Coordinates of C-alpha atoms (C1' of nucleotides) in Angstrom, one line a residue:
Chain X
M3 CA -5.8 9.2 -22.3
G4 CA -3.4 12.1 -21.7
R5 CA 0.3 12.1 -21.0
A6 CA 1.6 10.7 -17.8
I7 CA 4.6 11.7 -15.7
Q8 CA 7.4 9.5 -16.7
S9 CA 9.3 9.2 -13.4
I10 CA 6.1 8.2 -11.5
E11 CA 5.2 5.6 -14.1
R12 CA 8.7 4.2 -13.8
A13 CA 8.6 4.3 -10.0
A14 CA 5.3 2.4 -10.1
G15 CA 6.8 -0.1 -12.4
I16 CA 9.6 -0.8 -9.9
L17 CA 7.1 -1.2 -7.1
R18 CA 5.0 -3.6 -9.2
L19 CA 8.1 -5.6 -10.0
L20 CA 9.1 -5.8 -6.3
S21 CA 5.7 -6.8 -5.3
G22 CA 5.7 -9.7 -7.8
R23 CA 9.0 -11.3 -6.8
T24 CA 9.2 -12.4 -3.2
R25 CA 12.9 -12.2 -3.1
R26 CA 14.7 -8.9 -2.9
L27 CA 15.9 -7.4 -6.2
G28 CA 19.1 -5.5 -7.0
V29 CA 19.5 -2.4 -9.1
V30 CA 20.7 -4.3 -12.2
D31 CA 17.9 -6.9 -11.9
I32 CA 15.4 -4.1 -12.0
A33 CA 17.2 -2.1 -14.7
G34 CA 17.3 -5.2 -16.9
E35 CA 13.7 -6.1 -16.4
L36 CA 12.5 -2.6 -17.1
G37 CA 15.0 -1.9 -19.9
L38 CA 16.4 1.2 -18.2
P39 CA 20.0 2.3 -17.5
K40 CA 21.0 1.4 -14.0
G41 CA 21.9 4.9 -13.1
T42 CA 18.3 5.9 -13.7
V43 CA 16.9 3.1 -11.7
H44 CA 19.2 3.9 -8.8
G45 CA 17.9 7.5 -8.7
L46 CA 14.3 6.3 -8.6
L47 CA 15.1 3.7 -5.9
R48 CA 16.8 6.3 -3.8
T49 CA 13.8 8.6 -3.7
L50 CA 11.4 5.7 -3.2
Q51 CA 13.5 4.8 -0.2
Q52 CA 13.4 8.3 1.2
V53 CA 9.6 8.3 1.1
G54 CA 9.5 4.8 2.7
F55 CA 8.2 2.9 -0.3
V56 CA 11.2 0.7 -0.6
E57 CA 13.8 -0.4 1.9
Q58 CA 17.4 -1.5 1.2
D59 CA 18.9 -4.5 2.8
A60 CA 21.9 -3.2 4.7
E61 CA 24.1 -6.2 3.9
T62 CA 23.3 -7.2 0.3
G63 CA 22.4 -3.7 -0.9
K64 CA 19.3 -5.2 -2.6
Y65 CA 15.9 -3.6 -2.4
Q66 CA 12.4 -4.7 -1.2
L67 CA 9.1 -3.0 -0.6
G68 CA 8.9 -0.6 2.3
A69 CA 6.7 -0.3 5.4
A70 CA 4.9 2.9 4.2
L71 CA 3.0 0.7 1.7
L72 CA 1.6 -1.4 4.4
H73 CA 0.0 1.5 6.2
M74 CA -1.3 2.9 3.0
G75 CA -2.8 -0.4 2.1
S76 CA -4.7 -0.5 5.3
S77 CA -5.8 3.1 4.9
Y78 CA -7.2 2.1 1.5
L79 CA -9.3 -0.5 3.3
D80 CA -10.6 2.1 5.8
G81 CA -11.9 4.2 3.0
N82 CA -13.2 1.4 0.9
E83 CA -17.0 1.6 1.0
L84 CA -17.6 -1.9 -0.3
R85 CA -15.6 -3.3 2.6
T86 CA -17.0 -1.2 5.4
R87 CA -20.5 -1.8 4.4
A88 CA -19.9 -5.5 4.1
L89 CA -18.3 -6.0 7.5
N90 CA -21.3 -7.0 9.5
W91 CA -22.8 -9.2 6.9
S92 CA -19.7 -11.1 6.3
D93 CA -19.3 -12.0 9.9
S94 CA -22.8 -13.4 10.2
L95 CA -22.4 -15.2 6.9
A96 CA -19.3 -17.0 8.3
T97 CA -21.1 -18.1 11.4
R98 CA -24.2 -19.2 9.5
T99 CA -22.3 -21.3 7.0
G100 CA -19.4 -22.3 9.2
E101 CA -17.0 -21.4 6.4
A102 CA -14.5 -18.7 5.5
V103 CA -15.9 -15.7 3.8
R104 CA -14.2 -13.5 1.3
I105 CA -15.1 -10.3 -0.5
G106 CA -13.3 -9.4 -3.7
T107 CA -13.2 -6.8 -6.4
L108 CA -11.6 -6.7 -9.8
H109 CA -8.1 -5.3 -10.2
D110 CA -6.0 -5.8 -13.3
A111 CA -8.2 -8.7 -14.5
Q112 CA -7.6 -10.5 -11.2
V113 CA -9.6 -10.7 -8.0
L114 CA -8.3 -8.5 -5.2
I115 CA -9.5 -9.7 -1.8
V116 CA -10.6 -6.8 0.3
H117 CA -12.1 -8.7 3.2
H118 CA -11.7 -12.1 4.7
V119 CA -13.3 -13.7 7.7
F120 CA -11.8 -16.9 8.9
R121 CA -13.7 -20.1 9.2
P122 CA -15.2 -20.1 12.7
D123 CA -13.2 -23.0 14.0
D124 CA -9.9 -22.3 15.6
S125 CA -7.7 -23.8 12.9
L126 CA -4.7 -21.9 11.7
Q127 CA -5.6 -19.9 8.6
T128 CA -3.6 -17.2 6.8
L129 CA -5.2 -13.9 6.0
D130 CA -5.9 -13.4 2.3
V131 CA -6.7 -9.7 2.3
G132 CA -4.6 -8.0 -0.3
S133 CA -4.0 -11.2 -2.3
L134 CA -4.7 -11.3 -6.0
L135 CA -6.5 -14.5 -7.2
P136 CA -7.0 -15.6 -10.8
A137 CA -10.5 -14.5 -11.9
H138 CA -11.4 -17.5 -14.0
A139 CA -10.8 -20.1 -11.4
T140 CA -12.7 -18.8 -8.4
G141 CA -16.4 -18.2 -7.6
L142 CA -15.7 -14.6 -6.8
G143 CA -13.9 -14.1 -10.1
K144 CA -16.5 -15.6 -12.2
V145 CA -19.2 -13.4 -10.8
L146 CA -17.1 -10.4 -11.5
L147 CA -16.1 -11.4 -15.0
A148 CA -19.7 -12.2 -15.9
H149 CA -20.6 -8.6 -15.5
H150 CA -17.4 -7.1 -16.9
P151 CA -17.2 -8.5 -20.4
Y152 CA -14.4 -6.1 -21.3
V153 CA -12.2 -7.6 -18.6
A154 CA -13.1 -11.1 -19.7
N155 CA -11.9 -10.3 -23.2
E156 CA -8.6 -9.2 -21.8
L157 CA -8.3 -12.6 -20.1
Y158 CA -9.0 -14.5 -23.3
R159 CA -6.3 -12.5 -25.0
D160 CA -3.7 -13.4 -22.5
G161 CA -4.8 -17.1 -22.1
L162 CA -6.3 -18.9 -19.2
S163 CA -3.7 -20.8 -17.1
A164 CA -4.7 -24.1 -15.6
F165 CA -4.1 -24.7 -12.0
T166 CA -5.8 -28.1 -11.7
P167 CA -7.3 -30.5 -14.2
A168 CA -10.7 -29.0 -13.4
T169 CA -9.7 -25.4 -14.3
I170 CA -11.7 -24.0 -17.2
S171 CA -8.9 -23.0 -19.6
S172 CA -10.6 -22.7 -22.9
R173 CA -12.3 -19.5 -24.2
K174 CA -15.4 -21.4 -25.2
G175 CA -15.7 -23.1 -21.9
L176 CA -15.4 -19.9 -19.9
E177 CA -17.8 -18.1 -22.1
R178 CA -20.4 -20.8 -21.6
E179 CA -19.7 -20.8 -17.8
L180 CA -20.1 -17.0 -17.6
E181 CA -23.3 -17.1 -19.5
K182 CA -24.6 -19.6 -16.9
V183 CA -23.5 -17.3 -14.1
R184 CA -25.3 -14.4 -15.6
E185 CA -28.5 -16.5 -15.8
Q186 CA -28.4 -18.0 -12.3
G187 CA -27.0 -15.0 -10.5
W188 CA -24.2 -16.9 -8.7
A189 CA -21.0 -18.8 -9.5
A190 CA -19.1 -21.7 -8.1
D191 CA -15.7 -23.2 -8.5
I192 CA -15.1 -26.9 -7.7
G193 CA -11.5 -27.7 -7.3
E194 CA -10.5 -25.3 -10.1
L195 CA -7.9 -23.4 -8.2
V196 CA -6.9 -25.8 -5.5
Q197 CA -7.6 -29.6 -5.5
G198 CA -10.3 -30.5 -3.0
Q199 CA -11.4 -26.9 -2.4
A200 CA -14.6 -25.3 -3.6
S201 CA -16.1 -21.9 -3.5
C202 CA -19.3 -20.1 -4.4
A203 CA -20.1 -16.4 -4.7
A204 CA -22.8 -13.9 -5.5
P205 CA -22.5 -10.3 -6.9
I206 CA -22.6 -7.1 -5.0
I207 CA -24.3 -4.2 -6.8
D208 CA -24.0 -0.5 -6.1
R209 CA -26.5 2.3 -6.5
R210 CA -25.7 2.7 -10.2
G211 CA -26.5 -1.0 -10.8
L212 CA -22.8 -1.9 -11.4
T213 CA -21.3 -5.1 -10.0
V214 CA -18.6 -3.6 -7.9
G215 CA -17.7 -6.7 -5.9
A216 CA -18.5 -10.3 -5.0
M217 CA -19.0 -12.1 -1.8
G218 CA -18.7 -15.8 -1.2
I219 CA -17.4 -18.7 0.9
V220 CA -14.5 -21.1 0.4
G221 CA -13.9 -24.5 1.9
A222 CA -13.3 -28.2 1.5
C223 CA -15.4 -29.9 -1.2
E224 CA -16.8 -32.4 1.1
R225 CA -18.4 -29.7 3.2
L226 CA -19.6 -27.4 0.5
L227 CA -20.9 -29.7 -2.2
E228 CA -23.8 -32.1 -2.8
D229 CA -24.8 -33.7 -6.0
G230 CA -22.0 -32.1 -7.9
G231 CA -22.9 -28.6 -7.0
P232 CA -22.8 -26.3 -4.0
R233 CA -25.2 -27.1 -1.2
G234 CA -28.5 -25.3 -1.6
D235 CA -28.7 -23.9 1.9
L236 CA -25.2 -22.5 1.8
L237 CA -25.9 -20.9 -1.6
T238 CA -29.0 -19.2 -0.2
Y239 CA -27.0 -17.8 2.7
V240 CA -24.4 -16.4 0.3
R241 CA -26.9 -14.9 -2.0
E242 CA -28.8 -13.3 0.8
A243 CA -25.7 -11.8 2.3
A244 CA -24.6 -10.4 -1.0
R245 CA -28.0 -8.9 -1.6
S246 CA -28.0 -7.3 1.9
V247 CA -24.7 -5.6 1.2
S248 CA -26.0 -4.4 -2.2
R249 CA -29.0 -2.9 -0.6
E250 CA -26.8 -1.1 1.9
L251 CA -24.8 0.3 -1.0
G252 CA -27.9 1.8 -2.3
A253 CA -28.9 -0.7 -5.0
I254 CA -32.6 -1.0 -5.8
P255 CA -34.3 -2.0 -2.5
W256 CA -35.9 -5.3 -3.4
Chain T
M29 CA 21.7 12.4 1.5
G30 CA 21.5 13.3 -2.2
R31 CA 18.8 15.0 -4.1
A32 CA 15.5 13.3 -4.7
I33 CA 13.3 13.2 -7.7
Q34 CA 10.8 16.0 -7.2
S35 CA 7.7 14.5 -8.8
I36 CA 8.0 11.3 -6.8
E37 CA 8.4 13.2 -3.6
R38 CA 5.3 15.1 -4.3
A39 CA 3.4 12.1 -5.4
A40 CA 4.3 10.4 -2.1
G41 CA 3.2 13.6 -0.3
I42 CA -0.2 13.3 -2.0
L43 CA -0.5 9.6 -1.0
R44 CA 0.5 10.4 2.6
L45 CA -2.1 13.1 2.7
L46 CA -4.8 10.8 1.3
S47 CA -3.9 8.1 3.8
G48 CA -4.3 10.5 6.7
R49 CA -7.7 11.9 6.0
T50 CA -10.4 9.2 5.8
R51 CA -12.7 11.3 3.6
R52 CA -11.9 11.8 -0.1
L53 CA -9.9 14.9 -1.1
G54 CA -10.3 17.2 -4.1
V55 CA -7.6 18.7 -6.3
V56 CA -7.8 22.1 -4.6
D57 CA -7.7 20.6 -1.1
I58 CA -4.5 18.8 -1.9
A59 CA -3.0 21.7 -3.7
G60 CA -3.7 24.0 -0.8
E61 CA -2.3 21.6 1.8
L62 CA 0.8 21.0 -0.2
G63 CA 1.3 24.5 -1.4
L64 CA 1.3 23.6 -5.1
P65 CA -0.5 24.9 -8.1
K66 CA -3.6 22.9 -8.8
G67 CA -2.6 22.2 -12.3
T68 CA 0.5 20.5 -11.1
V69 CA -1.5 18.4 -8.6
H70 CA -3.9 17.4 -11.2
G71 CA -1.1 16.1 -13.4
L72 CA 0.3 14.1 -10.5
L73 CA -3.1 12.7 -9.6
R74 CA -3.7 11.6 -13.2
T75 CA -0.6 9.5 -13.4
L76 CA -1.2 8.1 -9.9
Q77 CA -4.6 7.1 -11.1
Q78 CA -3.2 5.4 -14.2
V79 CA -0.9 3.2 -12.1
G80 CA -3.7 2.4 -9.7
F81 CA -2.4 4.2 -6.6
V82 CA -5.4 6.5 -6.4
E83 CA -9.0 6.3 -7.6
Q84 CA -11.3 9.0 -8.5
D85 CA -14.9 9.0 -7.4
A86 CA -17.0 9.1 -10.6
E87 CA -19.6 11.4 -9.1
T88 CA -17.8 14.0 -7.0
G89 CA -14.5 14.0 -8.9
K90 CA -12.7 13.7 -5.6
Y91 CA -9.8 11.3 -5.1
Q92 CA -9.0 8.5 -2.7
L93 CA -6.3 5.8 -2.4
G94 CA -6.3 3.1 -4.9
A95 CA -6.5 -0.7 -4.8
A96 CA -2.9 -1.3 -6.0
L97 CA -1.7 -0.1 -2.6
L98 CA -3.6 -2.8 -0.8
H99 CA -1.9 -5.5 -2.8
M100 CA 1.5 -3.9 -2.4
G101 CA 1.0 -3.6 1.3
S102 CA 0.3 -7.3 1.6
S103 CA 3.3 -8.1 -0.6
Y104 CA 5.4 -6.1 1.8
L105 CA 4.2 -8.4 4.6
D106 CA 5.1 -11.5 2.6
G107 CA 8.7 -10.3 2.3
N108 CA 8.9 -9.1 5.9
E109 CA 11.3 -11.4 7.7
L110 CA 10.3 -10.2 11.1
R111 CA 6.7 -11.2 10.5
T112 CA 7.2 -14.5 8.8
R113 CA 9.6 -15.7 11.5
A114 CA 7.2 -14.6 14.2
L115 CA 4.1 -16.3 12.7
N116 CA 4.2 -19.6 14.7
W117 CA 5.3 -18.0 18.0
S118 CA 2.6 -15.4 18.0
D119 CA -0.2 -18.0 17.5
S120 CA 1.0 -20.1 20.4
L121 CA 1.5 -17.0 22.5
A122 CA -2.2 -16.1 21.9
T123 CA -3.4 -19.5 22.9
R124 CA -1.2 -19.6 26.0
T125 CA -2.2 -16.2 27.3
G126 CA -5.7 -16.1 25.9
E127 CA -5.1 -12.6 24.7
A128 CA -4.6 -10.8 21.4
V129 CA -1.0 -10.7 20.2
R130 CA 0.5 -7.9 18.2
I131 CA 3.9 -7.4 16.6
G132 CA 5.1 -3.9 15.7
T133 CA 8.1 -2.1 14.3
L134 CA 9.1 1.6 14.2
H135 CA 7.9 3.7 11.3
D136 CA 8.1 7.5 11.4
A137 CA 8.3 7.5 15.2
Q138 CA 5.1 5.5 15.5
V139 CA 4.5 1.8 15.9
L140 CA 3.5 0.0 12.7
I141 CA 1.6 -3.2 13.4
V142 CA 2.9 -5.9 11.1
H143 CA 1.1 -8.9 12.7
H144 CA -2.0 -9.4 14.8
V145 CA -3.5 -12.5 16.2
F146 CA -7.0 -12.1 17.6
R147 CA -7.9 -13.0 21.1
P148 CA -8.9 -16.7 21.0
D149 CA -12.5 -16.3 21.9
D150 CA -15.0 -15.6 19.2
S151 CA -15.7 -12.0 19.9
L152 CA -15.7 -9.5 17.1
Q153 CA -12.3 -7.9 16.7
T154 CA -10.9 -5.6 14.0
L155 CA -7.6 -6.3 12.4
D156 CA -4.9 -3.8 13.3
V157 CA -2.3 -4.8 10.8
G158 CA -1.1 -1.7 9.0
S159 CA -2.2 0.6 11.7
L160 CA 0.1 3.2 13.2
L161 CA 0.0 3.5 17.0
P162 CA 1.5 6.2 19.1
A163 CA 4.8 5.0 20.4
H164 CA 4.8 6.5 23.9
A165 CA 1.5 5.1 24.9
T166 CA 1.8 1.4 24.1
G167 CA 3.9 -1.4 25.4
L168 CA 5.2 -2.2 21.9
G169 CA 6.2 1.4 21.4
K170 CA 8.0 1.9 24.7
V171 CA 10.1 -1.2 24.0
L172 CA 11.1 0.2 20.6
L173 CA 11.8 3.7 21.8
A174 CA 13.9 2.4 24.7
H175 CA 16.4 1.1 22.1
H176 CA 16.1 3.9 19.6
P177 CA 17.1 7.0 21.5
Y178 CA 17.2 9.1 18.3
V179 CA 13.6 8.4 17.6
A180 CA 12.7 9.2 21.2
N181 CA 14.3 12.6 20.8
E182 CA 12.2 13.2 17.7
L183 CA 9.1 12.5 19.9
Y184 CA 10.2 14.9 22.6
R185 CA 10.6 17.7 20.0
D186 CA 7.1 17.2 18.6
G187 CA 5.5 16.8 22.0
L188 CA 3.7 13.8 23.6
S189 CA -0.1 13.9 23.1
A190 CA -2.2 12.6 25.9
F191 CA -4.9 10.1 25.1
T192 CA -6.1 9.4 28.7
P193 CA -5.2 10.8 32.1
A194 CA -2.7 8.0 32.4
T195 CA -0.7 8.8 29.3
I196 CA 2.9 9.8 30.0
S197 CA 3.1 13.2 28.4
S198 CA 6.1 14.8 29.9
R199 CA 9.6 14.4 28.6
K200 CA 11.0 13.7 32.1
G201 CA 8.3 11.1 32.7
L202 CA 9.0 9.2 29.5
E203 CA 12.7 9.3 29.9
R204 CA 12.4 7.7 33.3
E205 CA 10.0 5.1 32.0
L206 CA 12.3 4.2 29.1
E207 CA 15.2 3.9 31.5
K208 CA 13.1 1.4 33.5
V209 CA 12.2 -0.5 30.3
R210 CA 15.8 -0.8 29.4
E211 CA 16.7 -2.2 32.8
Q212 CA 13.8 -4.7 33.1
G213 CA 13.7 -5.8 29.5
W214 CA 10.0 -5.3 29.0
A215 CA 7.4 -2.5 28.9
A216 CA 3.8 -2.1 29.9
D217 CA 1.0 0.4 29.3
I218 CA -1.9 0.6 31.7
G219 CA -4.8 2.5 30.2
E220 CA -2.4 5.0 28.6
L221 CA -3.9 4.7 25.2
V222 CA -7.4 3.4 25.8
Q223 CA -9.2 3.5 29.2
G224 CA -9.4 0.1 30.8
Q225 CA -7.0 -1.5 28.3
A226 CA -3.5 -2.6 29.1
S227 CA -0.6 -4.1 27.1
C228 CA 2.8 -5.4 27.7
A229 CA 5.6 -6.2 25.3
A230 CA 9.2 -7.4 24.9
P231 CA 11.9 -6.6 22.3
I232 CA 12.8 -8.7 19.2
I233 CA 16.4 -8.6 18.4
D234 CA 18.1 -9.5 15.1
R235 CA 21.4 -11.0 14.3
R236 CA 23.2 -7.7 14.6
G237 CA 21.9 -7.1 18.1
L238 CA 19.5 -4.4 17.0
T239 CA 15.9 -4.2 18.3
V240 CA 14.0 -4.5 15.1
G241 CA 10.6 -5.1 16.5
A242 CA 8.5 -5.8 19.6
M243 CA 5.9 -8.4 20.5
G244 CA 3.2 -8.2 23.1
I245 CA -0.3 -8.7 24.2
V246 CA -3.2 -6.3 24.6
G247 CA -6.4 -6.8 26.6
A248 CA -8.7 -5.6 29.3
C249 CA -7.0 -4.4 32.5
E250 CA -8.9 -6.7 34.7
R251 CA -7.5 -9.7 32.9
L252 CA -3.9 -8.5 32.4
L253 CA -3.1 -6.9 35.7
E254 CA -2.4 -7.8 39.3
D255 CA -1.0 -5.5 42.0
G256 CA -0.8 -2.5 39.7
G257 CA 1.4 -4.3 37.1
P258 CA 1.1 -7.0 34.4
R259 CA 0.5 -10.5 35.7
G260 CA 3.8 -12.4 36.1
D261 CA 2.8 -15.5 34.2
L262 CA 1.6 -13.5 31.2
L263 CA 4.8 -11.5 31.2
T264 CA 6.9 -14.6 31.2
Y265 CA 5.0 -16.0 28.2
V266 CA 5.5 -12.7 26.3
R267 CA 9.2 -12.5 27.0
E268 CA 9.8 -16.1 26.1
A269 CA 7.9 -15.7 22.8
A270 CA 9.9 -12.6 21.9
R271 CA 13.1 -14.3 22.8
S272 CA 12.2 -17.3 20.6
V273 CA 11.6 -15.0 17.6
S274 CA 14.9 -13.3 18.3
R275 CA 16.7 -16.6 18.3
E276 CA 15.1 -17.5 15.0
L277 CA 16.3 -14.2 13.5
G278 CA 19.8 -15.1 14.4
A279 CA 20.4 -13.2 17.6
I280 CA 22.8 -14.8 20.1
P281 CA 21.4 -18.2 21.0
W282 CA 21.0 -18.0 24.7
Chain U
dG26 C1' 46.3 -9.6 -9.2
dC27 C1' 42.9 -9.5 -12.5
dG28 C1' 38.3 -9.6 -13.9
dC29 C1' 34.0 -10.2 -12.6
dT30 C1' 29.5 -8.4 -10.8
dG31 C1' 26.8 -4.9 -8.8
dG32 C1' 25.8 -0.6 -6.1
dT33 C1' 26.9 4.4 -6.4
dT34 C1' 28.3 9.0 -8.2
dC35 C1' 28.9 12.7 -11.7
dG36 C1' 27.9 16.3 -15.2
dG37 C1' 26.2 17.8 -19.7
dC38 C1' 22.2 17.9 -22.5
dA39 C1' 17.4 18.2 -23.7
dA40 C1' 13.4 16.0 -22.7
dT41 C1' 10.4 16.6 -19.0
dG42 C1' 7.4 18.2 -15.8
dT43 C1' 6.0 22.6 -13.8
dC44 C1' 3.2 26.7 -13.6
dA45 C1' -0.2 30.3 -14.5
dA46 C1' -3.8 31.4 -17.0
dA47 C1' -7.7 30.1 -19.4
dC48 C1' -11.6 26.7 -19.7
dC49 C1' -15.8 24.4 -18.6
dA50 C1' -19.4 22.2 -16.0
dA51 C1' -22.4 22.2 -11.8
dG52 C1' -24.2 24.3 -8.1
dT53 C1' -25.8 28.8 -5.6
dT54 C1' -27.6 33.1 -4.9
dC55 C1' -30.5 36.8 -5.8
Chain M
dG14 C1' -32.2 32.8 -15.4
dA15 C1' -28.0 35.6 -15.2
dA16 C1' -24.2 36.4 -12.7
dC17 C1' -21.1 34.4 -9.5
dT18 C1' -18.6 30.7 -7.1
dT19 C1' -16.4 26.4 -6.7
dG20 C1' -13.7 22.9 -8.4
dG21 C1' -11.9 19.7 -11.9
dT22 C1' -9.5 19.9 -16.4
dT23 C1' -6.7 21.6 -20.4
dT24 C1' -3.1 24.1 -22.6
dG25 C1' 1.5 25.9 -24.1
dA26 C1' 5.8 28.2 -23.3
dC27 C1' 9.8 28.1 -20.5
dA28 C1' 13.7 26.3 -17.9
dT29 C1' 14.1 23.2 -14.4
dT30 C1' 14.5 18.5 -13.8
dG31 C1' 15.8 14.3 -14.1
dC32 C1' 17.8 11.2 -17.5
dC33 C1' 21.7 8.8 -19.3
dG34 C1' 26.4 6.9 -20.2
dA35 C1' 30.5 6.6 -18.4
dA36 C1' 33.4 6.4 -14.7
dC37 C1' 34.1 4.9 -9.9
dC38 C1' 34.6 1.7 -6.1
dA39 C1' 33.9 -2.3 -3.1
dG40 C1' 33.6 -7.2 -2.6
dC41 C1' 34.3 -11.9 -4.6
dG42 C1' 36.1 -15.7 -7.1
dC43 C1' 39.5 -17.5 -9.7

DNA sequence: GCGCTGGTTCGGCAATGTCAAACCAAGTTC
DNA sequence: GAACTTGGTTTGACATTGCCGAACCAGCGC
C-alpha cells in the first residue's frame, strides 16, 4: 500500500470525527482528539468549509458536517449498482411480508444500509439509509460476515459489544453462528440488537460469486417468529428476493 | 478569504465531478476535466480511496464515489437542526394535505432537499433527500431566492435554463415573480419544472430572522390547483406548518 | 482586572505533494 | 502477431506547499 497524501488523510479524519459525534466540535476538541496542533486543524477546517464539507456555527464558532456531503451521499446511491438493481424487488418483498425491508453492505466491519423500504402500514418510521449497524447483531450483518472471514477476524480482535442479553458476544459463539449461516444460506437475529425486534436476511451475490450485500426484513418478534425461529413463509420470501437480485447482478442463473 | 489547502481543494473537485456524472470516470477523464496531470490525479484518487471516499471498479479500473460519503451524508442530516425540528410538522402536513412534503435549503444556488415525506397513498415514490433542484423553477427555490438576493444575482449571471414552456427563464420575469413572493409570503410553481406537476412553499425563519429553509408540497396539477393558482386550503396548511417550524427554531413567537 | 478557554493569524523551515516522463497491461488494427 | 493506442500506475527530483509553534484577540467567569 503506497503513500497517501497527508492533508487529505487528516481532512478525512476530521470528517469521520464529526460524523461520529452528534454535537458540534471545536478546533481544540478536534486537535486534541487527532493529536495535531490547533493551527493545523484550523487550516484544514477552513478549506473543508470552503468546499462545503463542513459548516461553522456562526455563534459558537464550532464546526459540523456540511451540506455538500448530503448531496454526495445521495449521488453515491444513484451510482450504486446493488441498490438500483434491488429497488423493485425490495418493494415487492415489503408488500409480500408486510415488514420493513433493508439492504446492506459491509463498510468498516459494520453494515451500511443502502436501501430501506418502510413497513407498509402508515406508522411513523425513520429512514435508516446511511446508518451503520453492528454486524454481529443483525441478520444482514451475519450474512455478510459469514462470507467475509477476514472482516470477522477484525471484529474478534476489537471485541463484540453486547446490546441486549441475547447478543452473541463471544468469539466462539459467533464462529458457530456464522458456520450455521454458511450452511443454511440465511441468518436471523432475535432481539440481539433491540429487545423485542427480530430480523432475517439472505445474501446477494454478484457475477464473480462474491457476496456483495444482504437483503432482509426487520420487525417485531411476535410477527416475525414462530417456534423460536423466523416464520418459514417470510424466510422463503426473503431468500427468493435476494436470489432475484443476485440473478439480476449477473450471478449464476439458477 | 485566506488561502486554501491545494490538495483538499482538488480532492473536492474530483468528488464534485464524480457526483455530477452518473457513470464512472477514469483517471484521464478527470485529469482532462480538471486540467491536471494524470499522475497527480492518480495520487489524489488513491488516498481518496484509502479513506473510503471513492471506490475503484475492479474490472475497468474506473472510479466512482465511495460508501463513506453515504454515511457522512446521513450524519449531516442527524445534526441538521432545520430538519430535526421540522420532522413532526412535515408528517402532519403530509397527512393533512394528502401530498408529498419536501423541505429544502440553499446550496450553491440550488435547492438541496433535506427532508421528504412521501404522499400518503401507497404509490411508488423515490426519495429526493440529497437531490439538488433548480431554484428558479420550484416553489421551495423561489421562496429561498426571494430572501437571498445575492444568490439570485448569481443565477441571473449564469442564465436560467428552461425545463418546460412554463419555466420562468428571463431575468425580468423572475425578478417580478420574486417580488410577488416577498409580498405574499409564499411561492408556487405550476408545471415549471415538470409538466403537469405543481408545488407551493413557504419560508422557514430562524431566530435571527433569516430564511434558512423552505417547506412545501408537490403533486399533480389537477389536485393542487384551482383557478390558475394553488388551492387556498392547501396553501394555508403549508404556511401554518412552515410558521410552526419557524417558531420552534426560535423565530419571533407570533 | 486577570486568567481562563478557544478561534484565528503569521512566517520560517522542510517535509510534502506535484509533475513529467517512463512503465506496463489490455485492447485494436492491419 | 507486431505495432499502435489507450489508460492506469510508478518513480524521483525539485520547490512549492502546507505544517507548526507562538503570538494574537475576543468573550467569559471569577
